[in-house]
Every structure is written in C-alpha cells, then in structure tokens.
Amino acid sequence: MVVTLKHLTLENYGPFTKLDIDLSDITIFVGRNNTGKSTALEAITLLLSSFNETDFSEIISRLSEKADYLINLRSDRDIAFVKGNIVGQGVSNNVELRIMRGVDKFGEKRDEVLQSIKESFTELSPRSRDILKTAYNRIVEKEVKEGGKIIHSNFDDFINDASAMLNDLLDDLLAIAIFIGTYINGELYRVALLSNVEDVVKNSIEPVIKRKQSIIIKKSLKLLERLKLNEIELITLLSSQLDKVRSLDYGVISEVNISPIHARSLSLSSFSIDDLPPYQQSELVEMLRNEVNYFYDYRDGQVILNFDNGKVSVPYDLMGDGFKALVEMLSIIVSGVNVAIIDEPENHLHPGFMEVITRYIVEPKFLNKVQFIMATQSLEFLDYLLNAARERNVLDRVRFVRLYLLPNGDIDYEQLSGDEAYEERNELKWDLRGP
C-alpha cells in the first residue's frame, strides 16, 4: 500500500471522550445508532484531507454547518483532537488536528494566525464595497435632504470608518469561532476557519456562546447605527468578509514535507463518472459489463443498456439508485485513491450488488493499493465481506471496531480481528439490528 492510516486517536471529538485504535487494510466500524460510526469516518476524512488544499476546502465547507458540534458537548474543554499516524512511501508522519474555539488556543502562533486572518477580513470584497456604497449614498441623501451635518466627507472616509469597526468586531468574533489547526510532526502547518460565526451576529435564539453574545450584539448594533445598515446588509457584509477568510489557501504557516494523500469519502465528496480519466472510465465500464448483464457502455453522461430487443440510451442521472450506488462504489476502487472512506456501503445496494462490491474490495489487486475504512449497519454486507475475505485468505487484513453507547453518554469500544469477527458474527448482529 502506498499510503495508509495506521493509527487513529480521537479526544473530545463529537461524542467521543477517547477513541484510540489501530487500523488495517480493511477497517469496519459497527455499532447501534448514535454510537459515533459516521463521526469517526468524518474525523478520518478531515484528517487525511487536511494537507490537500482542494479536498480540504470541500470538506471544510461541508462541515461548517456543524462546527459547534465537533467539540464534545458534554465537555467543558474548548478543544478536540484528531490524531493519526500516516505511513507513505516508507515515511511515517504524525498528523494532528486541533479543533479549537477561539484564536487564543494557537498559543505562541496566535499573533501570526490573527494577523493573517485580519488582513483578509478587513480588506473589503467587491460585494462588501457595494453594500457600503449603497449605505453611504442613503446616508448622504438623508443628510442633504434634512440639512444635517455630513459626517463623512467622502466615500473613502466612510470605508475607513467601516473597516475600523469591522476590525473591532472581528476580535470578538474570533474569540468564539471554531478553528482547525493542522500539525505535522508537531509543527503548525495549516489554519482553517470553520465556524459560521455570522450566525452569532444574527442574534439567533440559541447563540453558541452565551457569555460572548452581549459583546458581539452591542458592537453589531453600533455598526448598524453608525453605518446606517439594516440587519440584512450587516449579515451579508459579514458573510462576504468571512467567505474571503475561508477561501484563503487556509493560511499555511510552515512548510512540511509529507507525501500527498488521495482520500475519498463517498458521503463528503462529490462524484461524477466524467471526473475519471479515460483509462479509469474504461476499467469501470469493463467491471460493469462483467457484473451487470444489461449494461453495455457509458458515453458522455449516457448509460447504454443492452436488452434482447436492442440498445437504449438513458441519462445517468435517471438510472436507479442501486445502479448509481454500485457505480460509485466501483469507481472508488478504480480511481487510484489511497484511502476509501465509505459510510454504509449497503445503501441502495441489492444483496447481489453487495456480493459484487465485497468481492472487489478483498481482491488483492485492489487491496494492495487502497485502504478501505467503512461503517455498516448491514448484516448482509458483513456476511458477504467476511466470507469473501475468508475465501481470498485475507481475514488477517481485516479489523473491526465495535462501538457502544454507555448510559452516561460516553462511547466505549473494542477491536476485533477479522478471524474474531468471523467467529462472532451472530453476536455482532445485535449491534447491527438493535435500536
């Protein structure tokens, strides 16, 4: 395997107080509902994408809506950790994500991080300038009409005043914002702003940090009054500026030598057959021909189906969910990823398609290239996988992580080898069938 995640530790992340596990070529999380299976996969996706700019940007965007839930709600600590040991091309690196509330958590790097964010935030975007231009014209028109004193002699003065007030408000916003710091071998590598902190400014019914609400609301009201903005304009202004911060190169603080990792999560990454290079499309088409008797070809978004009375062309988007699920699963196998992260691979799959997928997963041709990390609630999928692994003599390359929800809300766990899981399938079914 070219690159692999060998070890994972979660501390105070999501529902986990502590999870400390080894991973194998095939690692499967099992457990009842609300035991953290999907959260564990999400953390792995975040970890492996944290030094890949394109993937990281997409994952950050998808996780921003749940930023305030990434840190354990039952904890009084404002920080969570996702740690992993990654081995690639014979080199081992320790990668650590710190999900932190407030810029002060960066310690000695605080000022450097803060300066980078402020420079981007206070430099107005074209959209923000348009909002302020509208507000300025409204103020001047009113002052001229009423014969009052013109506070700002020109638009540039108005912009400077607005920038200073935004800068003052930013300090308090960053005190409650959720950041992700990526550390590689102890060195701070990248900083990302995760929070939708503009939600706090909206004076939402359930503000995230009540102790900070009054400060932010007072400064927001001052902005509204001084710049004569309405609430929608203020929220739009702040959103525009915060989007600028998120669209940075995520503030790489130091250069670290680490092999790039191509990890793909079916639930957190977008997919299109047309994104595959031609040679991978050809391999995918050949797989589908071998496994789906009515499939003939794929061309420019059209699936060519072969029936007794002739061929028909159907847009891929109109194909059934089961077929599209099979295509996505096979595509992740042929796409050259280092790590495939699959939440509930059984979704939309007919049992016959489950058998197909598990047969390919344990095939050494692919297993020697791709590390599979999955979570399942399907006893059928589990049976197919274990039987296929046993037939291919690769049970020793399979590991299970069994998760339990304790009465106090903590998540407990145990690790099983492939052989142990094979022997305990009847016991495991209660984890898969229970509420």
Tab-separated table of C-alpha atoms in Angstrom:
chain	number	residue	atom	x	y	z
A	1	MET	CA	0.000	0.000	0.000
A	2	VAL	CA	1.355	3.412	-0.974
A	3	VAL	CA	-0.144	5.442	1.870
A	4	THR	CA	-2.076	4.184	4.868
A	5	LEU	CA	-3.541	5.430	8.119
A	6	LYS	CA	-2.081	3.081	10.719
A	7	HIS	CA	-3.413	4.568	13.952
A	8	LEU	CA	-6.232	6.920	14.963
A	9	THR	CA	-6.899	8.787	18.189
A	10	LEU	CA	-9.949	10.952	18.860
A	11	GLU	CA	-10.117	13.058	22.017
A	12	ASN	CA	-13.162	15.134	22.907
A	13	TYR	CA	-14.282	14.938	19.274
A	14	GLY	CA	-18.033	14.713	18.657
A	15	PRO	CA	-19.480	12.108	21.048
A	16	PHE	CA	-16.070	10.577	21.799
A	17	THR	CA	-14.239	11.216	25.046
A	18	LYS	CA	-11.412	8.981	23.822
A	19	LEU	CA	-11.011	6.570	20.927
A	20	ASP	CA	-7.585	5.025	20.365
A	21	ILE	CA	-7.424	2.330	17.679
A	22	ASP	CA	-5.194	0.612	15.161
A	23	LEU	CA	-6.412	0.356	11.576
A	24	SER	CA	-5.832	-2.338	8.980
A	25	ASP	CA	-6.162	-2.626	5.216
A	26	ILE	CA	-9.909	-3.040	5.765
A	27	THR	CA	-11.329	-1.416	8.881
A	28	ILE	CA	-15.043	-1.583	9.645
A	29	PHE	CA	-16.902	0.326	12.354
A	30	VAL	CA	-20.021	-1.405	13.656
A	31	GLY	CA	-22.461	-0.407	16.359
A	32	ARG	CA	-26.024	0.631	17.026
A	33	ASN	CA	-27.475	4.010	16.119
A	34	ASN	CA	-25.810	7.059	17.688
A	35	THR	CA	-22.587	5.288	18.593
A	36	GLY	CA	-20.351	7.570	16.525
A	37	LYS	CA	-19.670	5.429	13.434
A	38	SER	CA	-20.245	8.236	10.944
A	39	THR	CA	-18.448	10.724	13.195
A	40	ALA	CA	-15.345	8.526	13.227
A	41	LEU	CA	-15.348	8.356	9.416
A	42	GLU	CA	-15.850	12.104	9.232
A	43	ALA	CA	-12.849	12.669	11.508
A	44	ILE	CA	-10.698	10.380	9.345
A	45	THR	CA	-11.773	12.232	6.196
A	46	LEU	CA	-10.939	15.558	7.815
A	47	LEU	CA	-7.547	14.281	8.988
A	48	LEU	CA	-6.487	12.837	5.631
A	49	SER	CA	-7.671	15.865	3.649
A	50	SER	CA	-6.000	18.418	5.919
A	51	PHE	CA	-2.871	18.730	3.772
A	52	ASN	CA	-4.645	18.538	0.416
A	53	GLU	CA	-5.938	22.007	-0.470
A	54	THR	CA	-8.742	21.017	-2.868
A	55	ASP	CA	-10.176	18.216	-0.730
A	56	PHE	CA	-9.761	20.183	2.499
A	57	SER	CA	-11.672	23.156	1.106
A	58	GLU	CA	-14.616	20.935	0.153
A	59	ILE	CA	-14.681	19.099	3.492
A	60	ILE	CA	-14.430	22.360	5.474
A	61	SER	CA	-17.353	23.777	3.515
A	62	ARG	CA	-19.489	20.719	4.246
A	63	LEU	CA	-18.632	20.642	7.963
A	64	SER	CA	-19.084	24.357	8.659
A	65	GLU	CA	-22.787	23.949	9.449
A	66	LYS	CA	-21.984	21.543	12.296
A	67	ALA	CA	-18.833	23.270	13.532
A	68	ASP	CA	-20.193	23.816	17.038
A	69	TYR	CA	-20.831	20.100	17.482
A	70	LEU	CA	-17.355	18.858	16.589
A	71	ILE	CA	-16.198	19.546	20.153
A	72	ASN	CA	-17.827	17.195	22.684
A	73	LEU	CA	-20.953	18.930	24.020
A	74	ARG	CA	-20.604	17.179	27.378
A	75	SER	CA	-17.140	18.602	27.910
A	76	ASP	CA	-16.144	21.947	29.387
A	77	ARG	CA	-12.989	21.966	27.237
A	78	ASP	CA	-12.963	24.143	24.117
A	79	ILE	CA	-10.683	21.870	22.127
A	80	ALA	CA	-10.854	18.474	20.415
A	81	PHE	CA	-8.116	16.356	18.862
A	82	VAL	CA	-7.940	14.070	15.834
A	83	LYS	CA	-4.562	12.341	15.598
A	84	GLY	CA	-3.214	9.834	13.123
A	85	ASN	CA	-0.045	8.026	12.177
A	86	ILE	CA	0.267	8.051	8.393
A	87	VAL	CA	2.794	5.930	6.545
A	88	GLY	CA	3.525	6.726	2.929
A	89	GLN	CA	6.409	5.713	0.693
A	90	GLY	CA	8.227	4.311	3.698
A	91	VAL	CA	7.958	7.550	5.697
A	92	SER	CA	5.921	7.838	8.904
A	93	ASN	CA	4.316	11.150	9.883
A	94	ASN	CA	2.243	12.047	12.920
A	95	VAL	CA	-0.617	14.316	11.907
A	96	GLU	CA	-2.761	16.075	14.492
A	97	LEU	CA	-5.830	18.249	14.055
A	98	ARG	CA	-6.825	20.568	16.866
A	99	ILE	CA	-10.399	21.790	16.624
A	100	MET	CA	-10.414	24.878	18.826
A	101	ARG	CA	-12.850	27.504	19.948
A	102	GLY	CA	-11.104	30.848	19.799
A	103	VAL	CA	-7.886	32.071	18.206
A	104	ASP	CA	-6.115	32.201	21.588
A	105	LYS	CA	-5.771	28.394	21.510
A	106	PHE	CA	-2.944	28.779	18.974
A	107	GLY	CA	-0.602	29.844	21.780
A	108	GLU	CA	2.646	31.344	20.533
A	109	LYS	CA	1.332	31.255	16.954
A	110	ARG	CA	-1.750	33.306	17.893
A	111	ASP	CA	-0.497	36.681	16.650
A	112	GLU	CA	0.707	35.221	13.360
A	113	VAL	CA	-2.604	33.471	12.758
A	114	LEU	CA	-4.604	36.530	13.818
A	115	GLN	CA	-2.671	38.862	11.529
A	116	SER	CA	-3.253	36.588	8.529
A	117	ILE	CA	-6.995	36.471	9.179
A	118	LYS	CA	-7.344	40.196	9.847
A	119	GLU	CA	-5.572	41.158	6.646
A	120	SER	CA	-8.046	39.129	4.628
A	121	PHE	CA	-11.119	40.090	6.662
A	122	THR	CA	-10.651	43.856	6.725
A	123	GLU	CA	-9.738	44.137	3.035
A	124	LEU	CA	-13.222	44.649	1.627
A	125	SER	CA	-14.539	42.367	-1.079
A	126	PRO	CA	-16.318	43.881	-4.111
A	127	ARG	CA	-19.630	42.679	-2.705
A	128	SER	CA	-18.942	44.362	0.637
A	129	ARG	CA	-17.986	47.617	-1.071
A	130	ASP	CA	-21.274	47.548	-2.984
A	131	ILE	CA	-23.202	47.149	0.270
A	132	LEU	CA	-21.347	50.009	1.907
A	133	LYS	CA	-21.713	52.193	-1.187
A	134	THR	CA	-25.480	51.734	-1.018
A	135	ALA	CA	-25.461	52.598	2.688
A	136	TYR	CA	-23.238	55.666	2.098
A	137	ASN	CA	-25.494	57.015	-0.654
A	138	ARG	CA	-28.505	56.510	1.613
A	139	ILE	CA	-26.813	58.443	4.442
A	140	VAL	CA	-25.721	61.330	2.210
A	141	GLU	CA	-29.160	61.569	0.623
A	142	LYS	CA	-30.821	61.741	4.023
A	143	GLU	CA	-28.339	64.259	5.429
A	144	VAL	CA	-28.707	66.530	2.390
A	145	LYS	CA	-32.481	66.256	2.480
A	146	GLU	CA	-32.666	67.077	6.187
A	147	GLY	CA	-29.968	69.732	6.012
A	148	GLY	CA	-27.922	68.000	8.695
A	149	LYS	CA	-24.193	67.753	9.121
A	150	ILE	CA	-22.465	65.373	6.719
A	151	ILE	CA	-20.439	63.062	8.958
A	152	HIS	CA	-18.327	61.506	6.196
A	153	SER	CA	-16.993	63.982	3.642
A	154	ASN	CA	-16.382	61.257	1.072
A	155	PHE	CA	-16.819	57.536	0.460
A	156	ASP	CA	-13.201	56.701	1.297
A	157	ASP	CA	-13.639	58.141	4.818
A	158	PHE	CA	-16.803	56.078	5.179
A	159	ILE	CA	-14.933	52.929	4.059
A	160	ASN	CA	-12.104	53.589	6.531
A	161	ASP	CA	-14.624	54.015	9.343
A	162	ALA	CA	-16.376	50.795	8.354
A	163	SER	CA	-13.088	48.858	8.174
A	164	ALA	CA	-12.076	50.025	11.652
A	165	MET	CA	-15.420	48.945	13.114
A	166	LEU	CA	-15.271	45.591	11.350
A	167	ASN	CA	-11.794	45.062	12.725
A	168	ASP	CA	-13.041	45.791	16.249
A	169	LEU	CA	-15.951	43.358	15.855
A	170	LEU	CA	-13.644	40.710	14.388
A	171	ASP	CA	-11.681	40.396	17.633
A	172	ASP	CA	-14.810	39.204	19.442
A	173	LEU	CA	-15.989	37.006	16.589
A	174	LEU	CA	-12.636	35.218	16.535
A	175	ALA	CA	-12.857	34.634	20.282
A	176	ILE	CA	-15.800	32.273	19.700
A	177	ALA	CA	-15.049	30.992	16.200
A	178	ILE	CA	-14.129	27.359	15.603
A	179	PHE	CA	-10.691	26.867	14.038
A	180	ILE	CA	-8.870	23.803	12.812
A	181	GLY	CA	-5.114	23.741	13.209
A	182	THR	CA	-3.194	21.036	11.330
A	183	TYR	CA	0.055	19.982	12.989
A	184	ILE	CA	2.500	17.649	11.245
A	185	ASN	CA	5.178	16.125	13.451
A	186	GLY	CA	4.475	18.869	15.996
A	187	GLU	CA	4.759	21.785	13.533
A	188	LEU	CA	1.751	24.003	12.770
A	189	TYR	CA	1.132	23.522	9.069
A	190	ARG	CA	-2.277	24.990	8.266
A	191	VAL	CA	-5.080	27.004	9.843
A	192	ALA	CA	-8.712	26.927	8.731
A	193	LEU	CA	-11.676	28.951	9.956
A	194	LEU	CA	-14.585	26.558	10.276
A	195	SER	CA	-17.360	28.453	12.071
A	196	ASN	CA	-20.387	30.099	10.597
A	197	VAL	CA	-19.794	32.884	13.112
A	198	GLU	CA	-22.172	35.222	11.307
A	199	ASP	CA	-24.974	33.141	12.847
A	200	VAL	CA	-23.992	34.566	16.223
A	201	VAL	CA	-24.296	38.107	14.913
A	202	LYS	CA	-27.834	37.387	13.799
A	203	ASN	CA	-28.701	37.175	17.500
A	204	SER	CA	-30.049	33.686	16.946
A	205	ILE	CA	-32.401	32.212	19.510
A	206	GLU	CA	-29.760	29.784	20.735
A	207	PRO	CA	-26.403	31.588	20.464
A	208	VAL	CA	-23.431	29.278	20.631
A	209	ILE	CA	-21.535	31.039	23.403
A	210	LYS	CA	-23.888	33.000	25.624
A	211	ARG	CA	-21.142	34.694	27.575
A	212	LYS	CA	-19.969	36.391	24.370
A	213	GLN	CA	-23.382	37.230	22.950
A	214	SER	CA	-23.868	40.613	24.615
A	215	ILE	CA	-20.459	41.920	23.496
A	216	ILE	CA	-20.979	40.943	19.879
A	217	ILE	CA	-24.559	42.166	19.764
A	218	LYS	CA	-23.597	45.567	21.192
A	219	LYS	CA	-20.844	46.027	18.627
A	220	SER	CA	-23.131	44.829	15.854
A	221	LEU	CA	-25.769	47.372	16.905
A	222	LYS	CA	-23.077	50.056	16.885
A	223	LEU	CA	-22.228	49.082	13.314
A	224	LEU	CA	-25.888	49.230	12.359
A	225	GLU	CA	-26.310	52.683	13.885
A	226	ARG	CA	-23.019	54.228	12.765
A	227	LEU	CA	-23.084	52.965	9.174
A	228	LYS	CA	-26.892	53.105	8.854
A	229	LEU	CA	-27.019	49.485	7.743
A	230	ASN	CA	-30.062	47.308	8.121
A	231	GLU	CA	-29.704	43.855	9.671
A	232	ILE	CA	-29.717	42.030	6.331
A	233	GLU	CA	-26.975	44.287	4.989
A	234	LEU	CA	-24.836	43.712	8.082
A	235	ILE	CA	-25.200	39.931	7.887
A	236	THR	CA	-24.446	39.984	4.163
A	237	LEU	CA	-21.420	42.196	4.777
A	238	LEU	CA	-20.009	39.909	7.461
A	239	SER	CA	-20.762	36.783	5.434
A	240	SER	CA	-18.955	38.220	2.440
A	241	GLN	CA	-15.897	39.042	4.514
A	242	LEU	CA	-15.869	35.685	6.296
A	243	ASP	CA	-16.143	33.907	2.952
A	244	LYS	CA	-12.936	35.683	1.979
A	245	VAL	CA	-11.240	34.219	5.027
A	246	ARG	CA	-12.493	30.723	4.223
A	247	SER	CA	-11.383	30.985	0.617
A	248	LEU	CA	-7.768	31.663	1.547
A	249	ASP	CA	-5.179	28.964	0.997
A	250	TYR	CA	-6.060	28.244	4.638
A	251	GLY	CA	-3.037	30.097	5.890
A	252	VAL	CA	-0.230	27.583	5.570
A	253	ILE	CA	2.011	28.657	8.438
A	254	SER	CA	5.019	26.403	7.845
A	255	GLU	CA	6.226	24.095	5.101
A	256	VAL	CA	6.288	20.396	5.959
A	257	ASN	CA	7.485	17.570	3.738
A	258	ILE	CA	4.739	14.959	3.552
A	259	SER	CA	3.513	12.802	0.692
A	260	PRO	CA	0.117	13.900	-0.650
A	261	ILE	CA	-2.778	11.598	0.180
A	262	HIS	CA	-5.733	10.980	-2.049
A	263	ALA	CA	-8.578	10.048	0.281
A	264	ARG	CA	-12.164	9.978	-0.869
A	265	SER	CA	-15.317	9.840	1.205
A	266	LEU	CA	-18.493	8.844	-0.604
A	267	SER	CA	-20.630	10.850	1.826
A	268	LEU	CA	-18.482	14.016	1.966
A	269	SER	CA	-17.146	14.222	-1.597
A	270	SER	CA	-18.942	14.898	-4.850
A	271	PHE	CA	-18.698	12.345	-7.679
A	272	SER	CA	-19.074	12.225	-11.450
A	273	ILE	CA	-18.019	9.470	-13.834
A	274	ASP	CA	-16.746	12.180	-16.150
A	275	ASP	CA	-14.227	13.221	-13.493
A	276	LEU	CA	-12.393	9.926	-14.025
A	277	PRO	CA	-9.585	9.928	-16.610
A	278	PRO	CA	-10.304	7.838	-19.740
A	279	TYR	CA	-8.301	4.785	-18.653
A	280	GLN	CA	-10.176	4.614	-15.331
A	281	GLN	CA	-13.503	5.084	-17.089
A	282	SER	CA	-12.601	2.160	-19.332
A	283	GLU	CA	-11.780	-0.044	-16.327
A	284	LEU	CA	-15.047	0.949	-14.652
A	285	VAL	CA	-17.049	0.198	-17.809
A	286	GLU	CA	-15.404	-3.226	-18.107
A	287	MET	CA	-16.289	-4.024	-14.480
A	288	LEU	CA	-19.913	-3.032	-15.068
A	289	ARG	CA	-20.108	-5.175	-18.201
A	290	ASN	CA	-18.877	-8.159	-16.218
A	291	GLU	CA	-21.276	-7.647	-13.312
A	292	VAL	CA	-24.466	-6.120	-14.773
A	293	ASN	CA	-25.861	-8.192	-17.615
A	294	TYR	CA	-27.921	-5.376	-19.153
A	295	PHE	CA	-25.123	-2.777	-19.104
A	296	TYR	CA	-23.325	-2.091	-22.387
A	297	ASP	CA	-21.462	1.233	-22.202
A	298	TYR	CA	-21.222	4.767	-20.803
A	299	ARG	CA	-20.772	7.773	-23.099
A	300	ASP	CA	-20.978	11.474	-22.293
A	301	GLY	CA	-23.423	11.198	-19.417
A	302	GLN	CA	-25.496	8.482	-21.089
A	303	VAL	CA	-25.746	4.856	-19.961
A	304	ILE	CA	-26.162	2.443	-22.890
A	305	LEU	CA	-28.302	-0.540	-21.893
A	306	ASN	CA	-28.443	-3.740	-23.921
A	307	PHE	CA	-31.709	-5.699	-23.996
A	308	ASP	CA	-32.972	-8.528	-26.200
A	309	ASN	CA	-34.857	-6.093	-28.437
A	310	GLY	CA	-31.962	-3.664	-28.834
A	311	LYS	CA	-29.937	-0.963	-27.112
A	312	VAL	CA	-31.329	2.104	-25.362
A	313	SER	CA	-29.586	5.225	-24.045
A	314	VAL	CA	-30.593	6.611	-20.623
A	315	PRO	CA	-29.158	9.693	-18.850
A	316	TYR	CA	-27.021	8.547	-15.933
A	317	ASP	CA	-28.965	10.791	-13.540
A	318	LEU	CA	-32.164	8.884	-14.374
A	319	MET	CA	-30.714	5.479	-13.557
A	320	GLY	CA	-31.877	3.756	-10.386
A	321	ASP	CA	-30.246	4.460	-7.023
A	322	GLY	CA	-28.986	0.882	-6.795
A	323	PHE	CA	-27.121	1.102	-10.086
A	324	LYS	CA	-25.635	4.506	-9.225
A	325	ALA	CA	-24.549	3.223	-5.804
A	326	LEU	CA	-22.769	0.304	-7.490
A	327	VAL	CA	-21.061	2.683	-9.933
A	328	GLU	CA	-19.859	4.951	-7.114
A	329	MET	CA	-18.514	2.015	-5.130
A	330	LEU	CA	-16.671	0.551	-8.111
A	331	SER	CA	-15.372	3.973	-9.129
A	332	ILE	CA	-13.724	4.477	-5.755
A	333	ILE	CA	-11.910	1.161	-6.265
A	334	VAL	CA	-10.543	2.046	-9.711
A	335	SER	CA	-9.961	5.780	-9.138
A	336	GLY	CA	-6.488	5.397	-7.652
A	337	VAL	CA	-7.328	6.703	-4.185
A	338	ASN	CA	-5.062	5.774	-1.315
A	339	VAL	CA	-7.876	5.588	1.233
A	340	ALA	CA	-11.550	4.892	0.504
A	341	ILE	CA	-13.917	6.038	3.256
A	342	ILE	CA	-17.395	4.579	2.891
A	343	ASP	CA	-20.300	5.175	5.265
A	344	GLU	CA	-22.977	2.470	4.976
A	345	PRO	CA	-21.792	0.873	1.726
A	346	GLU	CA	-25.001	-1.146	1.698
A	347	ASN	CA	-27.109	1.949	0.907
A	348	HIS	CA	-29.360	1.290	-2.103
A	349	LEU	CA	-27.499	-1.922	-2.917
A	350	HIS	CA	-29.391	-5.099	-3.748
A	351	PRO	CA	-27.777	-8.126	-1.996
A	352	GLY	CA	-26.403	-9.238	-5.361
A	353	PHE	CA	-24.585	-5.916	-5.739
A	354	MET	CA	-23.286	-6.216	-2.159
A	355	GLU	CA	-21.668	-9.504	-3.106
A	356	VAL	CA	-20.067	-7.842	-6.132
A	357	ILE	CA	-18.644	-4.945	-4.112
A	358	THR	CA	-17.199	-7.085	-1.311
A	359	ARG	CA	-15.584	-9.411	-3.847
A	360	TYR	CA	-13.704	-6.469	-5.380
A	361	ILE	CA	-12.760	-4.968	-2.006
A	362	VAL	CA	-10.905	-8.097	-0.884
A	363	GLU	CA	-9.288	-8.663	-4.278
A	364	PRO	CA	-5.502	-8.305	-3.658
A	365	LYS	CA	-5.154	-6.365	-6.933
A	366	PHE	CA	-7.076	-3.518	-5.282
A	367	LEU	CA	-6.424	-4.231	-1.617
A	368	ASN	CA	-2.691	-3.802	-2.181
A	369	LYS	CA	-3.355	-0.256	-3.395
A	370	VAL	CA	-6.357	1.012	-1.423
A	371	GLN	CA	-7.081	1.118	2.289
A	372	PHE	CA	-10.812	0.697	2.956
A	373	ILE	CA	-12.388	2.298	6.039
A	374	MET	CA	-16.112	1.698	6.390
A	375	ALA	CA	-19.090	1.754	8.736
A	376	THR	CA	-22.034	-0.575	8.256
A	377	GLN	CA	-25.377	-1.480	9.774
A	378	SER	CA	-25.996	-4.335	7.352
A	379	LEU	CA	-25.635	-7.929	8.488
A	380	GLU	CA	-25.847	-8.993	4.835
A	381	PHE	CA	-22.921	-6.771	3.850
A	382	LEU	CA	-20.922	-8.019	6.832
A	383	ASP	CA	-21.556	-11.648	5.866
A	384	TYR	CA	-20.576	-11.065	2.248
A	385	LEU	CA	-17.385	-9.261	3.258
A	386	LEU	CA	-16.259	-11.815	5.829
A	387	ASN	CA	-16.995	-14.733	3.518
A	388	ALA	CA	-15.172	-13.063	0.629
A	389	ALA	CA	-12.187	-12.245	2.860
A	390	ARG	CA	-12.020	-15.822	4.086
A	391	GLU	CA	-12.201	-17.198	0.544
A	392	ARG	CA	-9.351	-14.907	-0.554
A	393	ASN	CA	-7.381	-15.729	2.617
A	394	VAL	CA	-7.196	-12.073	3.720
A	395	LEU	CA	-9.090	-12.182	7.031
A	396	ASP	CA	-5.833	-11.168	8.696
A	397	ARG	CA	-6.066	-7.852	6.823
A	398	VAL	CA	-9.497	-7.056	8.276
A	399	ARG	CA	-10.178	-5.259	11.567
A	400	PHE	CA	-13.471	-4.374	13.259
A	401	VAL	CA	-14.126	-1.551	15.717
A	402	ARG	CA	-17.219	-2.249	17.783
A	403	LEU	CA	-18.787	0.863	19.347
A	404	TYR	CA	-21.117	1.049	22.360
A	405	LEU	CA	-23.150	3.916	23.783
A	406	LEU	CA	-22.855	3.928	27.580
A	407	PRO	CA	-25.629	5.234	29.917
A	408	ASN	CA	-23.559	8.326	30.770
A	409	GLY	CA	-23.294	9.277	27.081
A	410	ASP	CA	-19.707	8.120	26.573
A	411	ILE	CA	-18.763	5.866	23.673
A	412	ASP	CA	-16.899	2.677	24.563
A	413	TYR	CA	-15.312	0.342	22.047
A	414	GLU	CA	-13.457	-2.889	21.414
A	415	GLN	CA	-11.332	-4.049	18.495
A	416	LEU	CA	-11.737	-7.392	16.755
A	417	SER	CA	-9.523	-9.109	14.224
A	418	GLY	CA	-11.083	-10.471	11.049
A	419	ASP	CA	-10.928	-14.013	12.432
A	420	GLU	CA	-12.590	-12.924	15.704
A	421	ALA	CA	-15.330	-11.097	13.810
A	422	TYR	CA	-15.941	-14.136	11.624
A	423	GLU	CA	-16.449	-16.302	14.716
A	424	GLU	CA	-18.634	-13.709	16.463
A	425	ARG	CA	-20.976	-12.823	13.609
A	426	ASN	CA	-24.056	-13.966	15.484
A	427	GLU	CA	-23.161	-11.684	18.384
A	428	LEU	CA	-22.364	-8.787	16.079
A	429	LYS	CA	-25.815	-8.953	14.511
A	430	TRP	CA	-27.301	-7.456	17.691
A	431	ASP	CA	-25.146	-4.388	17.133
A	432	LEU	CA	-26.439	-4.187	13.577
A	433	ARG	CA	-30.092	-4.931	14.311
A	434	GLY	CA	-30.520	-3.147	17.648
A	435	PRO	CA	-32.100	0.320	18.056
